[in-house]
Tab-separated table of C-alpha atoms in Angstrom:
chain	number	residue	atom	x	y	z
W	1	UNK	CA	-17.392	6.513	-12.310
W	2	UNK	CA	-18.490	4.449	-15.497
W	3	UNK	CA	-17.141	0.585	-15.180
W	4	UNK	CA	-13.928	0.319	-17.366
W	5	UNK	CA	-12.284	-2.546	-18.708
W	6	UNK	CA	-9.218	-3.503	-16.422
W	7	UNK	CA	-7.156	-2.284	-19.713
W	8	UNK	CA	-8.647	1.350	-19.951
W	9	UNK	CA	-8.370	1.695	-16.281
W	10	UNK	CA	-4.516	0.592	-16.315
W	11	UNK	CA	-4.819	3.559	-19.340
W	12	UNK	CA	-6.519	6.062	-17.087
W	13	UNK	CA	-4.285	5.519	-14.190
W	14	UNK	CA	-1.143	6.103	-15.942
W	15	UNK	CA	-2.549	9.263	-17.341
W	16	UNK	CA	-4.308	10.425	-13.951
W	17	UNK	CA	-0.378	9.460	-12.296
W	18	UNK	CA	1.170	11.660	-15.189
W	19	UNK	CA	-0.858	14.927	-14.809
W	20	UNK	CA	-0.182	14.491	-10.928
W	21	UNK	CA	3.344	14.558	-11.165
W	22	UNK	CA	2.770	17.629	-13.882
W	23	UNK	CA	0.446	19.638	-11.525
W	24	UNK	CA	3.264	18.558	-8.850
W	25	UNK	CA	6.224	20.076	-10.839
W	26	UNK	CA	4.268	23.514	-11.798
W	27	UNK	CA	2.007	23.968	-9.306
W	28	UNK	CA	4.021	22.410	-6.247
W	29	UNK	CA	2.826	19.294	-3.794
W	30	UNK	CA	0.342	20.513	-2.079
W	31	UNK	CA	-1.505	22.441	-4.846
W	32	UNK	CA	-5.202	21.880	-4.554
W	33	UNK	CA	-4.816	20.571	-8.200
W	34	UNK	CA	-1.817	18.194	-7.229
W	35	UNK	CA	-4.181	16.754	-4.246
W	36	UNK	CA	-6.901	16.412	-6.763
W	37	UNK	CA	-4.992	14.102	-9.421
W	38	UNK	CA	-3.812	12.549	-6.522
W	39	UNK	CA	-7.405	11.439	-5.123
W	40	UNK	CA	-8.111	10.447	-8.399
W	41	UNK	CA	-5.046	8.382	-9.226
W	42	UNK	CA	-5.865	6.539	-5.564
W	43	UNK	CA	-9.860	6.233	-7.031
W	44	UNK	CA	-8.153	4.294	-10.063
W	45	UNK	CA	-5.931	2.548	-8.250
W	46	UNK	CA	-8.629	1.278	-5.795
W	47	UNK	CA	-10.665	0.546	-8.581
W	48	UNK	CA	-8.402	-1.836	-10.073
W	49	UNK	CA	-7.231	-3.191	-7.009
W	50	UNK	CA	-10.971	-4.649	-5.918
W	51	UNK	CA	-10.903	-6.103	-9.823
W	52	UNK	CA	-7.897	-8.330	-8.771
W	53	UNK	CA	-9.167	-9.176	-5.518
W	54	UNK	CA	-12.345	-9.971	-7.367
W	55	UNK	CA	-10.711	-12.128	-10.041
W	56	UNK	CA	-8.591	-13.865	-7.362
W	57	UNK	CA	-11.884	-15.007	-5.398
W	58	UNK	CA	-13.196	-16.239	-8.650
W	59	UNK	CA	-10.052	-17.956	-10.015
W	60	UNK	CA	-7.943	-18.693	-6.697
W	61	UNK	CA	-5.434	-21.010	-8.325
W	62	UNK	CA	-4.697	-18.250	-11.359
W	63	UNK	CA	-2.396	-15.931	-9.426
């Protein structure tokens, strides 16, 4: 995955979180497309997740 600004990530998760919970309604919880949105939505979310716990190394007294 290409590095992302912390704002176009926050953009990609919510979209990656809204087609899950679209493949989820049509295709049901377990769909092989629902799991897929899903790993990708926890990719994001781990992405941006290592960004704050970068940011609070650099700048502890900011958070």
């Amino acid at each position: 995955m290409e590095t992302l600004c912390p704002e176009k990530i926050m953009v990609e998760i919510e979209h990656k979180r809204r087609e899950m919970i679209s493949a989820a309604k049509e295709t049901g919880f377990l769909s092989v497309q629902t799991i897929s949105a899903s790993q990708e939505l926890d990719k994001l979310l781990n992405i941006i997740q290592e960004e704050l716990h970068v940011f609070q190394k650099k700048f502890p007294g900011e958070h």
